[in-house]
Amino acid sequence: MGRELSVMMLTWEFPPRIVGGISSHVYNLSKSLTKNGTKVYVVTCESPGAPRHEVVDGVEIFRVDSYKGPSPDFPTWVYLMNMNMQREAAAIVKSSGGDVDIFHAHDWLVANAGIGLKHIFRKPLIATMHSTQVGRNGAQYELERMIHETEYWLTYEAWKVICCSNFMVSHLRRAFMLPEDKIVMIPNGVAFEEYKCGDNDSTWFREKFALPEEKIVLFVGRLVYEKGVHVLVEAIPKVLERVNAKFVIVGSGYMREDLSNLVERMGLAHKVFFTGFLDNETLRRLQKCADVCVVPSLFEPFGIVALEAMAAETPVVASDTGGLSEIVEHDVTGVKVYPGDPDSLAWGITHVLLNEDYAKRLKSKAYEKVRERYCWDEISRRTKAIYEAVLEEYSECFWT
Amino acid sequence: MMRVIIFSWEFPPRIVGQLGEHVREIALNLVKNGVETYVVTYHDHLTGLSEEEGISVYRVTNPVRTHNGVLTWVLTLNQEVERAAANIYHNLDRRVDLIDVHDWHFIPAAVTLKEALDIPFVYSVESLEDHRSHGAESPFNIAIKSIEQLGLYETERVVVKSGWMQDEVNRIYGIPKAKIKVVPPESEAGFDEILETYSSVVGGRSIG
């Protein structure tokens, strides 16, 4: 290829807009691809205060009007947002002189835009499926089915479908009847440099979250059913029987109020701290100073927070489910517990908190493993190799 | 020879109201006047390209089968309309001179195709959401109105069937009357005026 390969990422979230894990995924992937000699355009939803067009770490970012009128429901908003995203992305492709070799869509949230652009410009589309509706909370009701079918449509139209764990490979095959050779597994990565904050004396910071005599049990994630926060809350009394601890719950979501009511009724309000959404730097520090990080998910395509804890050198207790099963090796790089089982979860947490040597062993082994397997440089190389393979096939198809 | 694509959500044999037959009459007249005429329309299962009375009809279906109303149904169907239009464009000599969109349904596709492939479009207004929903202001109605507004803003020319509708488009959306052409339906003179409108839009742009 005479010039560098060029890709347009479509994503509904990109820093500073952060809803779930897609935002930092696309940011790190784009940054790393750029470093490895790929031209990356990111087209994403606008965010208050963020410029409509900017270049960050070599990545060219465009933020589009994400439809600010009222919408009847969330999926309808997604489709309306896609209408705008597609139109603006089309203008960007044209103004770049057609300098886009591949469209890369992240989740059904940008399915319409990705599919439309693929056909209009006749360029290959690649989809990363970060999760599925079937896995999140099923596809029984009308809107859920509609989302499920939109996900199917995206995987159908994509040249290749990328997912982040072997669990997801098998899940996608079952959910969308995808042939195996259409799916590529590339694990998620973690940005180590974000945990290199040099402040050794973290006492003042720790005191913002817990009393000096309390251990910190940390949960990070959206407060939604499939993340299993309610399982953690049920496990709290069992942990407190043996260890004095503060449970710090970071994130927001539709279960926030139910969860704090539950905590209130259980008489645990003084032991649980709902921080809400935290900025990146605070979160990284908190992950470093926690005594244990808990990932009690019921469904988990990957489990990036487990990886983050490992990079922050904090021991992990995680559900033995989905991608988490592949990240955590029981008794070696963390503790695995039964999903949806508060007794098992409480056992895992106390086991780590009461055995300091054991915890120390886990975290050093985990750090080692994460360093060798989950770095963005390697991930972007593998992603680029897929782009190149797809373009090779594309060059022989009737579209060219 | 001018190459035109008409977008319409109804076309025989699929008839919802009077739009299907109206679009067929226009298309037949274009063919008679030597215009290369395509119609991109919806049908649940009669999909693909076929030649009917000299008109090339390209029918697409909705890839997403479950919907909670016409709005989401329309918003996922638009990508198939784009695919059909892009196929016509790329499979010939990468030229489509004009798209004529009838009503709001396929405005999103027309607007994107204008941005991406530089194809101008005419927006033929059959009816407006404000009249269909009697001024209802639910998020559903507002979303449809915003699509109508986008179309009216982005189009080169609005075509309506009566002076009353010209007044309404002007009153509701603030579109200058000079941009709105009144063409009384199903008359020989009316067909000529549609053809004239197309030619003025196409002629006003340099076609490569």
Coordinates of C-alpha atoms in Angstrom, one line a residue:
Chain A
M1 CA 0.0 0.0 0.0
G2 CA 1.4 3.3 -1.1
R3 CA 0.1 5.3 1.9
E4 CA -0.7 4.4 5.4
L5 CA -3.8 2.4 6.1
S6 CA -6.7 4.5 7.3
V7 CA -9.6 3.5 9.4
M8 CA -12.7 5.3 10.7
M9 CA -13.9 4.3 14.1
L10 CA -17.5 4.8 14.9
T11 CA -18.4 4.8 18.6
W12 CA -21.1 6.4 20.7
E13 CA -18.7 7.1 23.5
F14 CA -15.1 8.5 23.5
P15 CA -13.3 10.5 26.2
P16 CA -14.4 12.7 27.8
R17 CA -17.8 11.1 27.2
I18 CA -17.7 7.9 29.2
V19 CA -20.7 5.6 29.7
G20 CA -19.2 2.1 29.9
G21 CA -16.0 0.4 28.7
I22 CA -16.2 1.2 25.0
S23 CA -14.9 4.7 25.5
S24 CA -11.5 3.8 26.9
H25 CA -11.3 0.8 24.6
V26 CA -11.6 2.9 21.5
Y27 CA -9.4 5.6 22.8
N28 CA -6.5 3.2 23.7
L29 CA -6.9 1.1 20.5
S30 CA -7.0 4.3 18.3
K31 CA -3.9 5.8 20.1
S32 CA -2.0 2.6 19.7
L33 CA -3.0 2.0 16.1
T34 CA -1.8 5.5 15.3
K35 CA 1.6 4.7 16.9
N36 CA 1.8 1.6 14.7
G37 CA 1.4 3.7 11.6
T38 CA -2.4 3.7 11.0
K39 CA -4.4 6.8 10.2
V40 CA -7.3 6.8 12.6
Y41 CA -10.5 9.0 12.4
V42 CA -12.9 8.7 15.3
V43 CA -16.5 9.8 14.8
T44 CA -18.4 9.9 18.1
C45 CA -21.2 11.7 20.0
E46 CA -20.6 15.2 21.2
S47 CA -19.8 15.9 24.8
P48 CA -20.3 19.1 26.7
G49 CA -17.1 21.2 26.6
A50 CA -15.3 19.0 24.2
P51 CA -14.4 20.4 20.8
R52 CA -16.2 19.2 17.6
H53 CA -12.9 18.5 16.0
E54 CA -9.5 17.9 17.6
V55 CA -6.4 15.8 17.3
V56 CA -5.3 13.9 20.4
D57 CA -2.2 11.7 20.4
G58 CA -2.3 11.7 16.6
V59 CA -5.9 10.5 16.5
E60 CA -8.3 12.7 14.5
I61 CA -11.6 13.1 16.5
F62 CA -14.9 14.4 15.2
R63 CA -17.8 14.9 17.6
V64 CA -21.2 14.9 15.9
D65 CA -24.6 16.3 16.8
S66 CA -26.0 13.3 18.8
Y67 CA -29.7 14.3 18.4
K68 CA -30.8 16.6 21.2
G69 CA -34.6 16.4 20.6
P70 CA -36.8 14.3 22.9
S71 CA -36.9 10.6 22.0
P72 CA -39.7 8.1 22.8
D73 CA -37.2 5.6 24.1
F74 CA -33.4 4.7 24.2
P75 CA -33.3 2.6 21.0
T76 CA -35.1 5.2 19.0
W77 CA -32.6 7.8 20.2
V78 CA -29.8 5.5 19.1
Y79 CA -31.3 5.3 15.6
L80 CA -31.9 9.1 15.4
M81 CA -28.3 9.7 16.6
N82 CA -27.1 7.3 13.9
M83 CA -28.9 9.3 11.3
N84 CA -26.9 12.3 12.3
M85 CA -23.6 10.4 12.8
Q86 CA -23.9 8.8 9.4
R87 CA -24.6 12.1 7.6
E88 CA -21.6 13.9 9.3
A89 CA -19.3 10.9 8.8
A90 CA -20.2 10.9 5.1
A91 CA -19.2 14.5 4.9
I92 CA -15.9 13.8 6.7
V93 CA -15.1 10.9 4.4
K94 CA -15.8 13.1 1.4
S95 CA -13.7 16.1 2.7
S96 CA -10.8 13.7 3.4
G97 CA -10.9 12.9 -0.4
G98 CA -12.2 9.4 0.3
D99 CA -9.2 8.6 2.5
V100 CA -10.9 5.9 4.5
D101 CA -10.1 2.2 3.8
I102 CA -12.2 0.6 6.6
F103 CA -15.1 1.4 8.8
H104 CA -14.9 0.0 12.3
A105 CA -18.1 0.0 14.3
H106 CA -18.2 -0.6 18.0
D107 CA -21.5 -2.3 19.1
W108 CA -25.1 -2.0 17.8
L109 CA -25.1 1.6 19.0
V110 CA -23.5 2.6 15.7
A111 CA -24.8 -0.2 13.5
N112 CA -27.0 1.9 11.2
A113 CA -24.2 4.4 10.5
G114 CA -21.6 1.7 9.9
I115 CA -23.8 -0.3 7.6
G116 CA -24.9 2.7 5.6
L117 CA -21.4 4.0 5.1
K118 CA -20.2 0.6 4.1
H119 CA -22.6 0.5 1.2
I120 CA -22.4 4.1 0.1
F121 CA -18.6 4.2 -0.1
R122 CA -18.2 0.5 -0.8
K123 CA -15.6 -0.1 1.8
P124 CA -15.3 -3.0 4.3
L125 CA -17.0 -2.8 7.6
I126 CA -15.6 -4.4 10.8
A127 CA -17.6 -4.7 13.9
T128 CA -16.4 -5.2 17.5
M129 CA -19.2 -6.7 19.7
H130 CA -18.5 -5.6 23.2
S131 CA -21.6 -7.2 24.6
T132 CA -25.0 -8.6 23.4
Q133 CA -28.6 -7.9 24.3
V134 CA -29.1 -11.6 24.9
G135 CA -26.3 -11.5 27.5
R136 CA -27.3 -8.2 29.1
N137 CA -30.9 -9.0 30.0
G138 CA -32.4 -11.1 27.3
A139 CA -34.4 -10.4 24.1
Q140 CA -37.9 -11.2 25.2
Y141 CA -39.7 -7.8 25.0
E142 CA -40.2 -5.8 21.8
L143 CA -37.4 -3.2 22.3
E144 CA -35.0 -5.9 23.5
R145 CA -35.8 -8.0 20.4
M146 CA -35.3 -4.9 18.2
I147 CA -31.8 -4.4 19.7
H148 CA -31.0 -8.0 19.4
E149 CA -31.9 -8.0 15.7
T150 CA -29.9 -4.8 15.1
E151 CA -26.9 -6.6 16.6
Y152 CA -27.6 -9.5 14.3
W153 CA -27.8 -7.1 11.3
L154 CA -24.4 -5.6 12.2
T155 CA -22.7 -8.9 12.5
Y156 CA -24.3 -10.0 9.2
E157 CA -23.0 -6.9 7.4
A158 CA -19.5 -7.0 9.0
W159 CA -16.6 -8.5 7.1
K160 CA -15.2 -9.7 10.4
V161 CA -16.5 -9.6 13.9
I162 CA -14.1 -8.9 16.7
C163 CA -14.7 -10.0 20.3
C164 CA -12.6 -10.1 23.4
S165 CA -12.8 -13.6 24.9
N166 CA -13.2 -17.2 23.9
F167 CA -16.5 -17.1 25.9
M168 CA -17.7 -14.4 23.6
V169 CA -16.7 -16.3 20.5
S170 CA -19.0 -19.1 21.5
H171 CA -21.7 -16.7 22.7
L172 CA -21.7 -14.8 19.4
R173 CA -21.9 -18.0 17.4
R174 CA -24.9 -19.1 19.4
A175 CA -26.7 -15.7 19.6
F176 CA -26.2 -14.8 15.9
M177 CA -25.5 -18.1 14.1
L178 CA -22.2 -16.7 13.0
P179 CA -19.7 -18.9 11.2
E180 CA -16.6 -19.4 13.2
D181 CA -14.2 -18.1 10.6
K182 CA -16.0 -14.7 10.7
I183 CA -15.1 -14.1 14.3
V184 CA -11.7 -13.0 15.6
M185 CA -10.8 -13.0 19.3
I186 CA -8.5 -10.2 20.5
P187 CA -8.5 -9.7 24.2
N188 CA -9.0 -6.2 25.7
G189 CA -6.1 -4.3 27.0
V190 CA -5.1 -2.1 29.9
A191 CA -3.2 1.1 30.0
F192 CA -0.4 0.5 32.5
E193 CA 0.9 4.1 32.3
E194 CA -2.3 5.3 34.0
Y195 CA -1.3 3.4 37.2
K196 CA 2.2 5.0 37.4
C197 CA 1.0 7.9 39.5
G198 CA 4.1 8.5 41.7
D199 CA 2.4 9.5 45.0
N200 CA 3.7 7.1 47.6
D201 CA 1.9 8.6 50.6
S202 CA -1.8 7.8 49.9
T203 CA -3.1 8.1 53.4
W204 CA -4.8 11.4 52.8
F205 CA -6.4 10.0 49.7
R206 CA -7.5 6.8 51.4
E207 CA -9.1 8.7 54.3
K208 CA -11.6 10.2 51.8
F209 CA -13.1 6.8 51.4
A210 CA -12.6 4.7 54.5
L211 CA -11.5 4.9 58.2
P212 CA -7.8 3.9 58.8
E213 CA -8.9 0.6 60.5
E214 CA -11.2 -0.4 57.6
K215 CA -10.1 -2.5 54.6
I216 CA -11.3 -1.2 51.3
V217 CA -13.4 -3.6 49.2
L218 CA -13.8 -1.9 45.8
F219 CA -16.4 -2.4 43.1
V220 CA -16.2 -0.5 39.8
G221 CA -18.9 -0.8 37.1
R222 CA -22.3 0.3 35.9
L223 CA -24.9 -0.3 38.5
V224 CA -27.0 -2.6 36.4
Y225 CA -28.3 -6.1 36.9
E226 CA -25.7 -8.1 35.0
K227 CA -22.8 -6.6 36.9
G228 CA -24.1 -8.4 40.1
V229 CA -23.7 -5.4 42.5
H230 CA -26.7 -6.7 44.4
V231 CA -24.9 -10.0 45.0
L232 CA -22.0 -8.0 46.6
V233 CA -24.5 -6.1 48.8
E234 CA -25.9 -9.4 50.1
A235 CA -22.4 -10.7 50.8
I236 CA -21.5 -7.6 53.0
P237 CA -22.8 -8.9 56.4
K238 CA -21.0 -12.2 55.9
V239 CA -17.7 -10.4 55.3
L240 CA -18.2 -8.0 58.2
E241 CA -18.6 -11.0 60.6
R242 CA -14.9 -11.6 60.1
V243 CA -13.2 -8.4 58.8
N244 CA -13.8 -4.7 59.3
A245 CA -14.2 -3.2 55.9
K246 CA -15.6 -0.4 53.9
F247 CA -17.4 -1.2 50.6
V248 CA -16.7 1.4 48.0
I249 CA -19.0 1.2 45.0
V250 CA -18.0 3.3 42.0
G251 CA -20.3 3.9 39.1
S252 CA -23.9 4.8 38.2
G253 CA -26.8 3.0 36.6
Y254 CA -30.5 2.3 36.8
M255 CA -30.1 0.2 40.0
R256 CA -28.5 3.0 42.0
E257 CA -31.6 3.9 44.0
D258 CA -32.7 0.3 44.6
L259 CA -29.2 -0.6 45.8
S260 CA -28.9 2.3 48.3
N261 CA -32.4 1.5 49.6
L262 CA -31.3 -2.1 50.1
V263 CA -28.2 -1.1 51.9
E264 CA -30.2 1.3 54.1
R265 CA -32.7 -1.5 55.0
M266 CA -29.9 -3.9 55.8
G267 CA -28.5 -1.3 58.3
L268 CA -25.3 -1.1 56.3
A269 CA -25.4 2.6 55.3
H270 CA -22.2 3.4 57.3
K271 CA -20.3 0.5 55.7
V272 CA -21.1 1.3 52.0
F273 CA -20.0 4.3 50.1
F274 CA -21.7 5.0 46.7
T275 CA -19.3 7.4 45.1
G276 CA -21.2 7.8 41.8
F277 CA -19.1 8.3 38.7
L278 CA -15.4 9.2 39.3
D279 CA -12.9 10.9 37.1
N280 CA -10.2 8.8 35.6
E281 CA -7.4 9.9 37.9
T282 CA -9.3 9.4 41.1
L283 CA -10.4 6.0 40.0
R284 CA -6.9 4.9 39.2
R285 CA -5.7 6.0 42.6
L286 CA -8.6 4.3 44.3
Q287 CA -7.9 1.0 42.4
K288 CA -4.3 1.2 43.7
C289 CA -5.1 1.8 47.3
A290 CA -8.0 -0.7 47.6
D291 CA -7.3 -3.9 49.5
V292 CA -9.4 -6.1 47.2
C293 CA -11.2 -5.5 44.0
V294 CA -14.5 -7.4 43.4
V295 CA -16.0 -8.3 40.1
P296 CA -19.3 -10.1 40.9
S297 CA -20.8 -10.1 37.4
L298 CA -23.5 -12.5 36.3
F299 CA -22.7 -11.9 32.6
E300 CA -19.3 -10.5 31.5
P301 CA -18.0 -10.5 27.9
F302 CA -14.6 -9.6 29.1
G303 CA -14.2 -8.0 32.6
I304 CA -11.8 -5.0 32.0
V305 CA -12.1 -3.9 35.7
A306 CA -10.4 -7.2 36.7
L307 CA -7.6 -6.4 34.4
E308 CA -7.3 -2.9 35.7
A309 CA -7.1 -4.1 39.3
M310 CA -4.3 -6.5 38.3
A311 CA -2.5 -3.6 36.6
A312 CA -3.0 -1.6 39.8
E313 CA -1.5 -4.4 41.8
T314 CA -4.7 -5.0 43.8
P315 CA -5.9 -8.6 44.4
V316 CA -9.0 -9.6 42.5
V317 CA -12.1 -11.6 43.5
A318 CA -14.2 -12.4 40.4
S319 CA -17.2 -14.5 39.3
D320 CA -16.2 -17.6 37.4
T321 CA -18.2 -16.5 34.3
G322 CA -17.6 -15.3 30.8
G323 CA -14.4 -13.5 30.0
L324 CA -13.5 -13.3 33.7
S325 CA -13.0 -17.1 33.7
E326 CA -10.2 -16.6 31.1
I327 CA -8.5 -13.6 32.8
V328 CA -8.4 -14.9 36.3
E329 CA -6.6 -18.2 37.2
H330 CA -7.9 -19.3 40.5
D331 CA -5.4 -19.3 43.4
V332 CA -2.7 -18.0 41.0
T333 CA -3.7 -14.6 39.7
G334 CA -6.9 -14.1 41.7
V335 CA -9.8 -15.8 43.4
K336 CA -12.8 -17.1 41.5
V337 CA -16.2 -17.5 43.1
Y338 CA -19.6 -18.8 42.0
P339 CA -21.6 -16.2 40.1
G340 CA -24.7 -15.0 41.9
D341 CA -23.7 -16.6 45.2
P342 CA -23.2 -14.2 48.1
D343 CA -21.7 -16.9 50.4
S344 CA -19.1 -17.8 47.8
L345 CA -18.3 -14.2 47.2
A346 CA -18.0 -13.4 50.9
W347 CA -15.7 -16.4 51.3
G348 CA -13.5 -15.1 48.4
I349 CA -13.3 -11.6 49.9
T350 CA -12.4 -12.7 53.4
H351 CA -10.0 -15.3 52.1
V352 CA -8.0 -12.5 50.5
L353 CA -8.4 -9.9 53.3
L354 CA -7.3 -12.3 56.1
N355 CA -4.3 -13.8 54.3
E356 CA -1.8 -11.0 53.5
D357 CA 0.9 -13.3 52.1
Y358 CA -1.6 -15.0 49.9
A359 CA -2.9 -11.6 48.6
K360 CA 0.6 -10.5 47.9
R361 CA 1.4 -13.6 45.9
L362 CA -1.8 -13.2 43.9
K363 CA -1.2 -9.6 42.9
S364 CA 2.4 -10.0 41.9
K365 CA 1.6 -13.0 39.7
A366 CA -1.4 -11.2 38.3
Y367 CA 0.7 -8.1 37.4
E368 CA 3.2 -10.3 35.6
K369 CA 0.6 -12.0 33.6
V370 CA -1.2 -8.8 32.6
R371 CA 2.0 -7.2 31.5
E372 CA 2.8 -9.9 29.0
R373 CA -0.7 -10.6 27.7
Y374 CA -2.8 -7.5 27.7
C375 CA -0.8 -4.6 26.4
W376 CA -2.4 -2.2 23.8
D377 CA 0.7 -2.4 21.6
E378 CA 0.1 -6.1 21.0
I379 CA -3.7 -5.6 20.6
S380 CA -3.3 -2.9 18.0
R381 CA -0.8 -5.0 16.0
R382 CA -3.3 -7.9 15.9
T383 CA -6.1 -5.5 15.0
K384 CA -4.0 -4.0 12.2
A385 CA -3.3 -7.5 10.9
I386 CA -7.0 -8.1 10.6
Y387 CA -7.5 -4.8 8.7
E388 CA -4.7 -5.8 6.3
A389 CA -6.2 -9.3 5.8
V390 CA -9.6 -7.9 5.1
L391 CA -8.3 -5.3 2.7
E392 CA -6.4 -8.1 0.9
E393 CA -9.7 -10.1 0.4
Y394 CA -11.5 -6.8 -0.4
S395 CA -9.0 -6.0 -3.2
E396 CA -10.2 -9.1 -5.1
C397 CA -13.9 -8.6 -4.7
F398 CA -16.3 -7.1 -7.3
W399 CA -16.5 -3.8 -5.3
T400 CA -13.0 -2.8 -6.4
Chain B
M1 CA -29.8 11.2 -20.5
M2 CA -30.9 12.3 -17.0
R3 CA -30.8 9.5 -14.4
V4 CA -33.3 9.9 -11.5
I5 CA -34.1 7.8 -8.5
I6 CA -37.5 8.2 -6.8
F7 CA -37.7 7.2 -3.1
S8 CA -41.2 6.2 -2.0
W9 CA -42.4 4.0 0.8
E10 CA -45.3 2.8 -1.3
F11 CA -45.4 1.7 -4.9
P12 CA -47.7 -0.8 -6.6
P13 CA -48.3 -3.6 -5.7
R14 CA -47.8 -2.1 -2.2
I15 CA -50.5 0.5 -1.7
V16 CA -51.0 2.3 1.6
G17 CA -52.7 5.5 0.4
Q18 CA -52.7 7.4 -2.8
L19 CA -48.9 7.9 -3.0
G20 CA -48.1 4.6 -4.7
E21 CA -50.2 5.3 -7.8
H22 CA -49.1 9.0 -7.9
V23 CA -45.4 8.0 -7.9
R24 CA -46.1 5.4 -10.6
E25 CA -47.8 8.1 -12.8
I26 CA -44.8 10.4 -12.3
A27 CA -42.3 7.6 -13.1
L28 CA -44.2 6.6 -16.3
N29 CA -44.2 10.1 -17.5
L30 CA -40.5 10.5 -16.8
V31 CA -39.8 7.3 -18.8
K32 CA -42.0 8.7 -21.7
N33 CA -39.8 11.8 -21.6
G34 CA -36.6 9.9 -21.9
V35 CA -35.5 10.1 -18.3
E36 CA -33.7 7.0 -17.0
T37 CA -36.0 6.3 -14.0
Y38 CA -35.4 4.2 -10.9
V39 CA -37.8 3.8 -8.0
V40 CA -36.5 2.6 -4.7
T41 CA -39.3 1.3 -2.5
Y42 CA -40.2 -1.1 0.3
H43 CA -41.8 -4.5 0.0
D44 CA -41.8 -7.1 2.7
H45 CA -40.7 -9.9 0.4
L46 CA -40.7 -8.9 -3.3
T47 CA -37.1 -7.7 -3.1
G48 CA -34.6 -6.9 -5.8
L49 CA -34.4 -5.0 -9.0
S50 CA -37.1 -5.5 -11.7
E51 CA -38.2 -3.7 -14.9
E52 CA -41.8 -2.7 -14.9
E53 CA -43.4 -0.6 -17.7
G54 CA -39.9 0.8 -18.5
I55 CA -39.3 1.8 -14.8
S56 CA -36.5 0.1 -12.9
V57 CA -38.0 -0.8 -9.5
Y58 CA -35.6 -1.7 -6.7
R59 CA -37.5 -3.1 -3.7
V60 CA -35.9 -3.5 -0.3
T61 CA -37.1 -5.0 2.9
N62 CA -36.4 -4.3 6.6
P63 CA -33.4 -6.2 8.0
V64 CA -34.8 -5.6 11.5
R65 CA -38.1 -7.4 11.9
T66 CA -39.3 -6.3 15.4
H67 CA -40.3 -2.7 15.9
N68 CA -42.3 -0.6 18.3
G69 CA -43.7 1.8 15.7
V70 CA -43.2 3.4 12.3
L71 CA -40.3 5.6 13.5
T72 CA -37.8 2.8 14.3
W73 CA -39.1 0.8 11.3
V74 CA -38.2 3.7 9.1
L75 CA -34.8 4.4 10.7
T76 CA -33.5 0.9 10.1
L77 CA -35.0 0.7 6.6
N78 CA -33.1 3.7 5.4
Q79 CA -29.8 1.8 5.3
E80 CA -31.3 -0.6 2.8
V81 CA -32.6 2.3 0.7
E82 CA -29.0 3.7 0.8
R83 CA -27.7 0.3 -0.3
A84 CA -30.1 0.2 -3.2
A85 CA -29.3 3.7 -4.3
A86 CA -25.5 3.1 -3.9
N87 CA -25.8 -0.1 -6.0
I88 CA -27.5 1.9 -8.8
Y89 CA -24.8 4.6 -8.5
H90 CA -21.7 2.3 -8.4
N91 CA -22.9 -0.4 -10.8
L92 CA -23.5 2.1 -13.5
D93 CA -21.0 4.9 -14.2
R94 CA -21.0 6.5 -10.7
R95 CA -23.7 8.9 -11.7
V96 CA -27.1 9.7 -10.4
D97 CA -28.3 13.1 -11.3
L98 CA -31.2 13.5 -8.9
I99 CA -33.2 11.9 -6.1
D100 CA -36.8 12.7 -5.6
V101 CA -38.0 11.8 -2.1
H102 CA -41.7 11.4 -1.5
D103 CA -42.5 12.2 2.1
W104 CA -40.3 11.9 5.2
H105 CA -39.6 8.2 5.4
F106 CA -36.4 8.1 3.3
I107 CA -35.1 11.7 4.0
P108 CA -32.2 10.3 6.1
A109 CA -31.0 8.3 3.2
A110 CA -31.4 11.2 0.8
V111 CA -29.5 13.6 3.0
T112 CA -26.6 11.1 3.6
L113 CA -26.4 10.4 -0.2
K114 CA -26.2 14.1 -0.9
E115 CA -23.3 14.5 1.6
A116 CA -21.5 11.3 0.4
L117 CA -22.0 11.2 -3.3
D118 CA -23.1 14.7 -4.2
I119 CA -26.5 13.7 -5.5
P120 CA -29.0 16.6 -5.1
F121 CA -32.5 15.8 -4.0
V122 CA -36.0 17.2 -4.4
Y123 CA -38.5 16.7 -1.5
S124 CA -42.0 16.0 -2.7
V125 CA -44.3 16.7 0.3
E126 CA -47.5 14.5 0.3
S127 CA -48.4 15.3 3.8
L128 CA -46.9 16.8 7.0
E129 CA -46.6 15.2 10.5
D130 CA -48.3 18.3 12.0
H131 CA -51.5 17.5 10.0
R132 CA -51.3 13.7 10.3
S133 CA -51.0 13.9 14.1
H134 CA -53.2 17.0 14.6
G135 CA -50.4 19.0 16.1
A136 CA -49.4 16.3 18.7
E137 CA -46.1 17.1 20.4
S138 CA -45.0 13.8 21.8
P139 CA -41.3 12.8 21.4
F140 CA -42.4 10.5 18.6
N141 CA -44.1 13.3 16.6
I142 CA -41.2 15.7 17.3
A143 CA -38.7 13.2 16.0
I144 CA -40.7 12.8 12.7
K145 CA -41.0 16.6 12.4
S146 CA -37.3 17.0 12.9
I147 CA -36.7 14.6 10.0
E148 CA -39.2 16.6 7.9
Q149 CA -37.3 19.8 8.9
L150 CA -34.0 18.3 8.0
G151 CA -35.3 17.3 4.6
L152 CA -36.8 20.7 3.9
Y153 CA -33.6 22.4 4.9
E154 CA -31.3 20.1 2.9
T155 CA -33.3 19.8 -0.2
E156 CA -32.7 21.8 -3.4
R157 CA -36.4 22.2 -4.0
V158 CA -39.7 21.4 -2.3
V159 CA -42.6 20.2 -4.4
V160 CA -46.1 20.4 -3.1
K161 CA -49.5 19.7 -4.7
S162 CA -51.4 22.9 -3.7
G163 CA -51.0 26.5 -2.7
W164 CA -52.4 25.6 0.7
M165 CA -49.6 23.1 1.3
Q166 CA -47.1 25.7 0.1
D167 CA -48.5 28.1 2.8
E168 CA -48.3 25.3 5.4
V169 CA -44.7 24.3 4.7
N170 CA -43.9 28.0 4.9
R171 CA -45.9 28.5 8.2
I172 CA -44.8 25.4 10.0
Y173 CA -41.1 25.2 9.0
G174 CA -40.4 28.7 7.9
I175 CA -39.2 27.6 4.4
P176 CA -39.2 30.5 2.0
K177 CA -42.0 30.2 -0.5
A178 CA -39.6 30.7 -3.4
K179 CA -38.1 27.3 -2.5
I180 CA -41.5 25.6 -2.7
K181 CA -42.9 24.7 -6.1
V182 CA -46.6 24.1 -6.5
V183 CA -47.4 21.3 -9.0
P184 CA -51.1 20.3 -9.2
P185 CA -51.2 16.5 -9.5
E186 CA -52.0 14.2 -12.4
S187 CA -52.2 16.7 -15.2
E188 CA -50.1 16.8 -18.3
A189 CA -48.9 20.3 -17.4
G190 CA -48.1 19.0 -13.9
F191 CA -45.8 16.3 -15.2
D192 CA -44.0 18.9 -17.4
E193 CA -43.5 21.1 -14.4
I194 CA -42.0 18.2 -12.4
L195 CA -39.6 17.5 -15.3
E196 CA -38.8 21.3 -15.4
T197 CA -38.1 21.3 -11.7
Y198 CA -35.7 18.3 -12.0
S199 CA -33.9 19.9 -14.9
S200 CA -33.5 23.2 -13.1
V201 CA -31.9 21.5 -10.1
V202 CA -29.7 19.2 -12.2
G203 CA -28.8 22.1 -14.6
G204 CA -28.0 24.4 -11.7
R205 CA -25.2 22.0 -10.7
S206 CA -22.3 20.9 -12.9
I207 CA -22.7 17.2 -13.6
G208 CA -19.5 15.3 -14.2

